[in-house]
mmCIF file of C-alpha atoms and ligand atoms in Angstrom:
data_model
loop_
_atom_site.group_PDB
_atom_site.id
_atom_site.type_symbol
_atom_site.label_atom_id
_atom_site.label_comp_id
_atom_site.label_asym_id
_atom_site.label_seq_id
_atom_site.Cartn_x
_atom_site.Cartn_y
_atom_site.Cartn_z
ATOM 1 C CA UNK Q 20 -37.630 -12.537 1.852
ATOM 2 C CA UNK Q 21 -39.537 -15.293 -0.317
ATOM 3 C CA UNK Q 22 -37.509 -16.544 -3.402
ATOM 4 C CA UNK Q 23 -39.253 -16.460 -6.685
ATOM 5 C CA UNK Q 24 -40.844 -19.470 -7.885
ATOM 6 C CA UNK Q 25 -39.189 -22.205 -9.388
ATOM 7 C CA UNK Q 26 -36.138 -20.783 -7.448
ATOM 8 C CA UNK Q 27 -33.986 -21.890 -4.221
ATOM 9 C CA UNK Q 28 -32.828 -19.157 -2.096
ATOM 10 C CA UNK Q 29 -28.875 -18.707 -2.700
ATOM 11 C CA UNK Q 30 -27.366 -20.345 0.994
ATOM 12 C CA UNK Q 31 -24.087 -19.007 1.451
ATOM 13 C CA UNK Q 32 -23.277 -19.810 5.140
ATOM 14 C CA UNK Q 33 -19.634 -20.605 5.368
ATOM 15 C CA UNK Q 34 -20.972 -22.154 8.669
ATOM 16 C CA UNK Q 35 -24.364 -24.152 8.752
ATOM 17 C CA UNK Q 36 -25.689 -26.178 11.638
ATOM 18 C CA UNK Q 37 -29.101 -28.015 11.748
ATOM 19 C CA UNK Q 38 -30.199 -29.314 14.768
ATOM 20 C CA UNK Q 39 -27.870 -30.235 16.532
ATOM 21 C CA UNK Q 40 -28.057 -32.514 19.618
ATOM 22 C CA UNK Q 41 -25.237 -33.633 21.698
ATOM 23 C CA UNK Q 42 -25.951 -35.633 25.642
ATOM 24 C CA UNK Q 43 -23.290 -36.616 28.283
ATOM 25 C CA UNK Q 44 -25.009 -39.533 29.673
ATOM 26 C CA UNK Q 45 -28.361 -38.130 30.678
ATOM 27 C CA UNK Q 46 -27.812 -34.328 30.242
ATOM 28 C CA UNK Q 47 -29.037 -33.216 27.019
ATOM 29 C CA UNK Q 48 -26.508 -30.280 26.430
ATOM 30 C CA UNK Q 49 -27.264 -29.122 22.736
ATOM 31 C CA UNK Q 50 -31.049 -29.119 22.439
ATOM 32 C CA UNK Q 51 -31.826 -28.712 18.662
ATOM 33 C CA UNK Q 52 -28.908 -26.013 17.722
ATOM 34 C CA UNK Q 53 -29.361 -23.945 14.367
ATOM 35 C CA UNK Q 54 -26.479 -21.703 13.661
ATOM 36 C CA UNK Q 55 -25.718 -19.879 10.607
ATOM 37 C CA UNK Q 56 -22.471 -17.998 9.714
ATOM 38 C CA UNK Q 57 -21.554 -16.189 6.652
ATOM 39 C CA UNK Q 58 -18.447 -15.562 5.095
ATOM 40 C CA UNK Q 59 -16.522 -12.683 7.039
ATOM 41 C CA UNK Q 60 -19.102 -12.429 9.880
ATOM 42 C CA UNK Q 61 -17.839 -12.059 13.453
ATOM 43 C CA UNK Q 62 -20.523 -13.917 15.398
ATOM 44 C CA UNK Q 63 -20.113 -13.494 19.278
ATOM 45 C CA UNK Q 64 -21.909 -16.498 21.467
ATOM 46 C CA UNK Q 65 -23.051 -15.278 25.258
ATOM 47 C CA UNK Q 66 -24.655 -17.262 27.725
ATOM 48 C CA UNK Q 67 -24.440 -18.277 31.432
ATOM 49 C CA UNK Q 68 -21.790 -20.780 32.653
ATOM 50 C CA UNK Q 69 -23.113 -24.901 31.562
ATOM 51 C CA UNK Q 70 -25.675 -23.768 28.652
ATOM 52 C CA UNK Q 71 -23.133 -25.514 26.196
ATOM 53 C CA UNK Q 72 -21.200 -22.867 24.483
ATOM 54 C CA UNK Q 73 -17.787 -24.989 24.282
ATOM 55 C CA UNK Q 74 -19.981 -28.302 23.065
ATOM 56 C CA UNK Q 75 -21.336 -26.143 20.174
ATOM 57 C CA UNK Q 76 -17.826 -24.709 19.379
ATOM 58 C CA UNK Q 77 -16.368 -28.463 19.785
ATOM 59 C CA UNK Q 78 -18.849 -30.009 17.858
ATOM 60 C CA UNK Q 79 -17.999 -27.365 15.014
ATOM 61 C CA UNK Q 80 -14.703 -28.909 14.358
ATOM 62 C CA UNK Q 81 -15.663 -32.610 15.714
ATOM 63 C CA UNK Q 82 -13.561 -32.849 19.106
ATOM 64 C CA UNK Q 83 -17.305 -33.929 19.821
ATOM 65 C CA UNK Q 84 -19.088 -36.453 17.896
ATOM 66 C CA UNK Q 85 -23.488 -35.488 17.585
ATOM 67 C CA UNK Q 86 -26.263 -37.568 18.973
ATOM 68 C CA UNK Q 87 -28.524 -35.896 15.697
ATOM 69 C CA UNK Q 88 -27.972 -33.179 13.345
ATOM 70 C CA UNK Q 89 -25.676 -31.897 11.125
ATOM 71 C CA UNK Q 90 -22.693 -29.140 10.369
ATOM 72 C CA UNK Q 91 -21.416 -27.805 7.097
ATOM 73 C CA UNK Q 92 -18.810 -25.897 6.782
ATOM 74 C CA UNK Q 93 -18.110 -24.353 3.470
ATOM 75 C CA UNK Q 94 -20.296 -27.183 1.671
ATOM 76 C CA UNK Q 95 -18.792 -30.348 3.276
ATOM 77 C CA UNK Q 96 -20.120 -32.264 6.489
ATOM 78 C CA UNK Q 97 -18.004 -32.480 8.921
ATOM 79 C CA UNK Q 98 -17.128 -35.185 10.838
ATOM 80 C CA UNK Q 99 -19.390 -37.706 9.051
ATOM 81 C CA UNK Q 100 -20.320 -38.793 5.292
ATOM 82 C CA UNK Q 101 -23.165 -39.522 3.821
ATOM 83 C CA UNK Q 102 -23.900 -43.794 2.361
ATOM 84 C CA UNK Q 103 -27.807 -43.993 1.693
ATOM 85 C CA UNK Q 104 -29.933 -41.809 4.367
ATOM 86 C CA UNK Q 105 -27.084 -42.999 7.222
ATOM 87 C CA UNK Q 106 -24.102 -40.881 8.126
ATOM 88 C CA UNK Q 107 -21.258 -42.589 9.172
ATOM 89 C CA UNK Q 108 -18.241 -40.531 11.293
ATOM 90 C CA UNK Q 109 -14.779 -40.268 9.289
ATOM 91 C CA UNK Q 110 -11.575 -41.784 9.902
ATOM 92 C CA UNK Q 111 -9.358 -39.744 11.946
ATOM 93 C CA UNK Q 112 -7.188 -38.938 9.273
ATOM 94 C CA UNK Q 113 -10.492 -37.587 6.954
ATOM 95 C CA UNK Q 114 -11.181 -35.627 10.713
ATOM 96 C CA UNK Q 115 -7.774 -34.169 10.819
ATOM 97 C CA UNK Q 116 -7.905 -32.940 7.362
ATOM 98 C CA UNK Q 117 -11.813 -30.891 8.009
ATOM 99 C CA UNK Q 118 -10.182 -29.626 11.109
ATOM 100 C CA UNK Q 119 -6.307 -28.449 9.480
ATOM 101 C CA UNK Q 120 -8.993 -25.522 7.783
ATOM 102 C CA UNK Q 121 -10.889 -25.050 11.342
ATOM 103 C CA UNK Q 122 -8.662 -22.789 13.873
ATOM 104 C CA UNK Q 123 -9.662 -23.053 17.065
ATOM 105 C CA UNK Q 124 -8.217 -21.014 20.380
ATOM 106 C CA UNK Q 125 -8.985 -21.831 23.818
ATOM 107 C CA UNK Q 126 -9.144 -20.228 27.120
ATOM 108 C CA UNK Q 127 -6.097 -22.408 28.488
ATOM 109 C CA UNK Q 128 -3.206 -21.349 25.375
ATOM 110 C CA UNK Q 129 -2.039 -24.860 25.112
ATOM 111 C CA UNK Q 130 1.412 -23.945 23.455
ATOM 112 C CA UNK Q 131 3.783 -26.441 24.198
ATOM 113 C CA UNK Q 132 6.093 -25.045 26.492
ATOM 114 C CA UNK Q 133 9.197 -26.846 25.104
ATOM 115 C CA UNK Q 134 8.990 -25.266 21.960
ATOM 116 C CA UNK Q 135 9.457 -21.539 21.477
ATOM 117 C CA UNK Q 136 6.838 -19.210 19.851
ATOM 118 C CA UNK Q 137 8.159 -19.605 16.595
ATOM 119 C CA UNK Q 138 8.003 -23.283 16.885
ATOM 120 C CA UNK Q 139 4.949 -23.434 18.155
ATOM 121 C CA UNK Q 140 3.448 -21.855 14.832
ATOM 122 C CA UNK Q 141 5.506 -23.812 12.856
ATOM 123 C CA UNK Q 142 4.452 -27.307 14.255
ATOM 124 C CA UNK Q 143 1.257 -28.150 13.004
ATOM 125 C CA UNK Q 144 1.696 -27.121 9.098
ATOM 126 C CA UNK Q 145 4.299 -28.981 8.609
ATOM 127 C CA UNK Q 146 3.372 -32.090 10.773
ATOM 128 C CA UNK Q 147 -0.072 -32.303 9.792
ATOM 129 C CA UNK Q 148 -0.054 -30.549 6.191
ATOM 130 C CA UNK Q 149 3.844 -31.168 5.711
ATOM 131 C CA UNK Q 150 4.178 -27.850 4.219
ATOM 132 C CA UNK Q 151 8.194 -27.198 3.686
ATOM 133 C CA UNK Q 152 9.265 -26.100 7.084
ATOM 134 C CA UNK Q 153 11.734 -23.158 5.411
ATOM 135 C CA UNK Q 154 8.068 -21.583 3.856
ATOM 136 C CA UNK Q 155 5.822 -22.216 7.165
ATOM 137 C CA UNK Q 156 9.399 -20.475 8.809
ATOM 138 C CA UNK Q 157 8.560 -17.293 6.691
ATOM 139 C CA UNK Q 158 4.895 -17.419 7.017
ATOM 140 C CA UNK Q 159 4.892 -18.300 10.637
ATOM 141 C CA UNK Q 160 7.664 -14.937 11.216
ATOM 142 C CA UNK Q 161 5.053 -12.965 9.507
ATOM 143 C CA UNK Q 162 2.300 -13.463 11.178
ATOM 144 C CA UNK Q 163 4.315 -13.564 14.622
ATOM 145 C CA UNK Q 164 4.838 -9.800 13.472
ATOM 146 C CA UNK Q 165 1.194 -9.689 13.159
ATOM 147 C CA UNK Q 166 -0.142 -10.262 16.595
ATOM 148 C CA UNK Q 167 2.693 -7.905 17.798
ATOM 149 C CA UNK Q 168 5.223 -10.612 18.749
ATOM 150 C CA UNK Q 169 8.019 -10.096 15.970
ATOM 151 C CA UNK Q 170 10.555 -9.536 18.724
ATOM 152 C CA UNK Q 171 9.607 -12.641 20.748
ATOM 153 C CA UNK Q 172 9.964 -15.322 17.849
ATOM 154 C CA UNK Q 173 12.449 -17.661 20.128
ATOM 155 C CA UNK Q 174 10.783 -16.549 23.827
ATOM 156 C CA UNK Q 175 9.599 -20.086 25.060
ATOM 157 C CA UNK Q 176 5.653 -19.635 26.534
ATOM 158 C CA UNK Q 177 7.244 -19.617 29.864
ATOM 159 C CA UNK Q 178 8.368 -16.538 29.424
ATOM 160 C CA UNK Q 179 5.675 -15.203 27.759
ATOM 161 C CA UNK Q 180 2.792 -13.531 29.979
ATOM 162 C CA UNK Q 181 -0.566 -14.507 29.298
ATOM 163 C CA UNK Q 182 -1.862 -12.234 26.619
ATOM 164 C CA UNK Q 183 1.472 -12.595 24.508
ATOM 165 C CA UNK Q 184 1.211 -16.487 24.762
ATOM 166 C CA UNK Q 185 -2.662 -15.731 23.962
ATOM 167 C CA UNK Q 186 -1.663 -14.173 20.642
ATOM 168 C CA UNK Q 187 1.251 -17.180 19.837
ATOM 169 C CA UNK Q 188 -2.033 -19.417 19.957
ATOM 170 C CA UNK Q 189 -3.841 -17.599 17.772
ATOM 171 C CA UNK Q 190 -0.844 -17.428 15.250
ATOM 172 C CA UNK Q 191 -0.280 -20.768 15.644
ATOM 173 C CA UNK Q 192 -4.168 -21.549 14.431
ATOM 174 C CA UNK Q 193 -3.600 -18.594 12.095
ATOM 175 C CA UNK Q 194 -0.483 -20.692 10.261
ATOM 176 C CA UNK Q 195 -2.657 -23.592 8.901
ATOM 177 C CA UNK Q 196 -4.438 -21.194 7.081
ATOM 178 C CA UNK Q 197 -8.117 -21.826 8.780
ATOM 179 C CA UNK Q 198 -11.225 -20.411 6.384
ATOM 180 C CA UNK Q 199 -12.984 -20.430 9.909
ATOM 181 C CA UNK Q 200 -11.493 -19.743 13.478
ATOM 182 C CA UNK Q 201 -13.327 -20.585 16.505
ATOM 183 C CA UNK Q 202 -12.358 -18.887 19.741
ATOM 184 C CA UNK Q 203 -13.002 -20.231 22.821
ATOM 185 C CA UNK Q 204 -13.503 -17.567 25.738
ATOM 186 C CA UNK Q 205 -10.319 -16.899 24.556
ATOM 187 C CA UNK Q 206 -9.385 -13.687 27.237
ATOM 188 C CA UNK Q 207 -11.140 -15.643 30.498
ATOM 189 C CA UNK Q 208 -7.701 -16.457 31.751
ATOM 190 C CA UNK Q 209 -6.328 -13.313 31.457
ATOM 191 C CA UNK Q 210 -5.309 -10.903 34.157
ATOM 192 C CA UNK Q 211 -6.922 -7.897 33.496
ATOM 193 C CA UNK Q 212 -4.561 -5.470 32.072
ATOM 194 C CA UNK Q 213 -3.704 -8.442 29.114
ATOM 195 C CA UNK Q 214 -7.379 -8.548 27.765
ATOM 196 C CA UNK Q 215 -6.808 -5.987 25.722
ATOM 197 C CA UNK Q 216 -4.315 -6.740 23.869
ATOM 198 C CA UNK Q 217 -5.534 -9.922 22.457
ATOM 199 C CA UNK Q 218 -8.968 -8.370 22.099
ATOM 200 C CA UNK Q 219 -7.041 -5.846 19.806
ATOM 201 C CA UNK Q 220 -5.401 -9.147 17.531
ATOM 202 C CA UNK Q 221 -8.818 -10.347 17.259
ATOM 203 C CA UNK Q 222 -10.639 -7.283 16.040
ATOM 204 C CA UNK Q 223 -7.350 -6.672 13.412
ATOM 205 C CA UNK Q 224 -8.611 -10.361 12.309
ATOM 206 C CA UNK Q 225 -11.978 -9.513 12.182
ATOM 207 C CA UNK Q 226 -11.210 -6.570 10.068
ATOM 208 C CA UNK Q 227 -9.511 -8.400 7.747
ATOM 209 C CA UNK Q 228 -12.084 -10.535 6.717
ATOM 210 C CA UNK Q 229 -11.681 -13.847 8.610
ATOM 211 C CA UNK Q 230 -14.862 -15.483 9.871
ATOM 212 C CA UNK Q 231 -15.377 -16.855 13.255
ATOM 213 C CA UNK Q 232 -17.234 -17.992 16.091
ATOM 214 C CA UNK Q 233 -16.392 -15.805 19.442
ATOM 215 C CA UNK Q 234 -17.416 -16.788 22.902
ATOM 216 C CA UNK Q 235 -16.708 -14.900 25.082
ATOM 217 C CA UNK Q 236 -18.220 -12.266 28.019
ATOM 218 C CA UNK Q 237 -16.544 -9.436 26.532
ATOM 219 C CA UNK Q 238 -19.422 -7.865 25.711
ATOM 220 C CA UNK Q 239 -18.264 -4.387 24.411
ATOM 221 C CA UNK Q 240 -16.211 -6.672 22.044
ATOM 222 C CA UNK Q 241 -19.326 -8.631 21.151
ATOM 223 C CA UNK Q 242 -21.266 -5.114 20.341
ATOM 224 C CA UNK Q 243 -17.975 -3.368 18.416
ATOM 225 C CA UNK Q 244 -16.808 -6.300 16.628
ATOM 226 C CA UNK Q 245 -19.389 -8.686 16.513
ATOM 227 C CA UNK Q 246 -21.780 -8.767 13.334
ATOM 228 C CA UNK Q 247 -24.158 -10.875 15.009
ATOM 229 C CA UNK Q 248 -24.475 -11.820 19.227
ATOM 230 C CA UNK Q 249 -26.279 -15.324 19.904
ATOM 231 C CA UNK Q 250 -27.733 -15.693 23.176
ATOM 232 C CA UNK Q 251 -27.448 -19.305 24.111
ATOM 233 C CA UNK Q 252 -29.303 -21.063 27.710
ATOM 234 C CA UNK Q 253 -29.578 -24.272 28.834
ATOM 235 C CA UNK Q 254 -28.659 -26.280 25.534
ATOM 236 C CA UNK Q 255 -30.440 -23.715 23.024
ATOM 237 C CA UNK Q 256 -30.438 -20.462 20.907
ATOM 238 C CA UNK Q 257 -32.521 -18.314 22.845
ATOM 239 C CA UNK Q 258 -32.081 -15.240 21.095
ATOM 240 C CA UNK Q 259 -29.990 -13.880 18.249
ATOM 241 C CA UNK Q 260 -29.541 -10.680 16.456
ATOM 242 C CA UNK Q 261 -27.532 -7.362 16.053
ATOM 243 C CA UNK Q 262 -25.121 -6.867 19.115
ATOM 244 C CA UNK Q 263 -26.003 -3.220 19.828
ATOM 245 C CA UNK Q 264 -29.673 -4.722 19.820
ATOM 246 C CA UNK Q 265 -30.064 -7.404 21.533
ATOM 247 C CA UNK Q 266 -27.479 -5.374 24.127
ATOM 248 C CA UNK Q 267 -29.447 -2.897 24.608
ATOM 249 C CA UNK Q 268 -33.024 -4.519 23.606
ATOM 250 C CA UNK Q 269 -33.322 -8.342 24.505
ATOM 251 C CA UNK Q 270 -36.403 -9.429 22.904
ATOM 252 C CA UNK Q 271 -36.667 -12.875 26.147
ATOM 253 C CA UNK Q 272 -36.835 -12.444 29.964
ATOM 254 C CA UNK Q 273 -33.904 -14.943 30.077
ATOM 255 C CA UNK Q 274 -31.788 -12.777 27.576
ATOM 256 C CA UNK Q 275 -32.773 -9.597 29.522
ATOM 257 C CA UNK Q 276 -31.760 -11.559 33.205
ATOM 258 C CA UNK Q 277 -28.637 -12.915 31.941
ATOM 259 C CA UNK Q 278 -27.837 -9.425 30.752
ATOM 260 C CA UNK Q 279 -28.161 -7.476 33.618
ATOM 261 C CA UNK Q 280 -26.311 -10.033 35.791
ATOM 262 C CA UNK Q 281 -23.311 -9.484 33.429
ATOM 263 C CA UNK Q 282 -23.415 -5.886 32.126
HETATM 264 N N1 ADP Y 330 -17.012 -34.341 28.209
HETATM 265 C C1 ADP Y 330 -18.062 -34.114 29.016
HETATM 266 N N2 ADP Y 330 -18.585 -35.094 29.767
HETATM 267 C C2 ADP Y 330 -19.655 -34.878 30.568
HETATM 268 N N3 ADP Y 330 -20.288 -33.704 30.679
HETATM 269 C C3 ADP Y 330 -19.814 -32.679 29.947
HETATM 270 C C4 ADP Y 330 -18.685 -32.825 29.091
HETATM 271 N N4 ADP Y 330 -18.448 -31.636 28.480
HETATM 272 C C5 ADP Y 330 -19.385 -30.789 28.960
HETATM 273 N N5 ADP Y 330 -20.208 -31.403 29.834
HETATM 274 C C6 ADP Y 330 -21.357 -30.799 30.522
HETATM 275 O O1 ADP Y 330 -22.171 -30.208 29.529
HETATM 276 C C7 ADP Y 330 -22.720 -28.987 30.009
HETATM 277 C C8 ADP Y 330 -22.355 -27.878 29.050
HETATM 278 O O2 ADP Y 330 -20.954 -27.690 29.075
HETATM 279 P P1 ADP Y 330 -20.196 -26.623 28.190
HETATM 280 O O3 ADP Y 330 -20.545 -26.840 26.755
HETATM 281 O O4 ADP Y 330 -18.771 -26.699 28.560
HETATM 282 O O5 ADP Y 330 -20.875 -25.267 28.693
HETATM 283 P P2 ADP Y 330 -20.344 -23.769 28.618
HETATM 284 O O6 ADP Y 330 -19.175 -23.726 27.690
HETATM 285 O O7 ADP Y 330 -21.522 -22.976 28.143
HETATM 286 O O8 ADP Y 330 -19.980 -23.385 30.018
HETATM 287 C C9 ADP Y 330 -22.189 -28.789 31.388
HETATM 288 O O9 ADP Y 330 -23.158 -29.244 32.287
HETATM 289 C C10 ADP Y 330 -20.948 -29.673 31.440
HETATM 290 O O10 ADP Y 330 -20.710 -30.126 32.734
HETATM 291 MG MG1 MG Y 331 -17.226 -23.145 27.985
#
């Protein structure tokens, strides 16, 4: 669709990435990434084991610094500012602050296992945004009760099985009220019979409008819940479009050979 003259096309990507480029010493593992989100859209990321899935995710919410390009989320650059045509990367603190609105879950759950699943969701809002710990209390309660875990408020992780300490992670990102939440392969550690559960907490997310950035090799997930399914290899965006399509319809040989060594 062409804009009409004298116009700029309305951009309303609550997640916009130009170019990206990102090595580890002489590997080039983001190759000139362009991603695009909109606001509520569940956007799945395949691709085979090394093409830099996690450095695109990580570079999202600057646990990795760029070698070129840029990321906007919601309007503001993360990780860097602008002075003249340079960018120069924010403090830690400015860093902190872009991330407190980015959730992010990974495979490994990384709850800390001293603190029980109550505290675990209480921790960061009222370290990092020092929200009054007896309102996080409420919120975090409520949206224990909302990835099914009412009952195990005080349970510490270790005795939690995988899926339930799966679902106090993503409550826990869930508390510091993220506009964006960016999920890691977030069910690869999972014994089988737990995928499901967490798979469930994700698509009640998805459902309720939150946006965010899936990888994962679920891929009837990716084609129920996804909006859109990005096919990354080898450091780029190979292919992108519709789940059900590109499922069922890869437009590249290296979509179609990835596929049917995973489906
Ligand atoms: N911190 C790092 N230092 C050096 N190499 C890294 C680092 N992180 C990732 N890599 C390398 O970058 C490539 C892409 O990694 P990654 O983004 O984790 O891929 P994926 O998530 O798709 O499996 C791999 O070859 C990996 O070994
Ligand atoms: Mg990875």
């Amino acid at each position: 669709m062409t804009a009409p003259p004298g116009t700029t096309p309305p951009d309303t990507a609550l997640v916009r990435a130009r170019a990206l480029r990102k090595s580890f010493g002489h590997v080039e593992v983001l190759r000139g990434v362009d991603l695009d989100v909109e606001a509520g859209e569940v956007c799945c990321i395949v691709g085979p084991s090394g093409s830099g899935k996690s450095t695109l995710l990580r570079c999202i919410n600057h646990l990795e610094k760029l070698d070129s390009g840029q990321i906007h989320v919601d309007g503001e650059l993360i990780g860097y500012r602008r002075v003249g045509r340079k960018l120069h990367e924010l403090s830690e603190r400015h860093v902190a602050r872009q991330r407190s609105g980015i959730g992010m879950v990974f495979q490994q759950f990384n709850l800390f296992p001293h603190m029980t699943a109550l505290e675990n969701v209480i921790e960061a809002p009222v370290r990092v945004k020092r929200e009054p710990s007896g309102e996080v209390r409420t919120r975090a309660l409520s949206l224990l009760d909302r990835v099914g875990l009412g009952e195990k408020a005080d349970a510490y992780p270790g005795q939690l099985s995988g899926g339930q300490q799966q679902r106090v992670a993503i409550a826990r990102a869930l508390a510091m009220r993220p506009r964006l939440m960016l999920f890691d392969e977030p069910t690869s550690a999972l014994d089988p019979e737990l995928v499901g559960e967490v798979l469930e907490t994700m698509r009640a997310l998805a459902e309720e409008g939150m946006t965010m950035i899936v990888v994962t090799h679920e891929m009837g997930f990716a084609r129920e819940v996804g909006d859109t399914l990005v096919f990354v290899d080898d450091g780029v965006i190979v292919e992108r479009g519709a789940p059900a399509e590109v499922l069922t319809d890869p437009k590249h040989e290296r979509t179609r050979s990835f596929l049917s060594r995973v489906l």
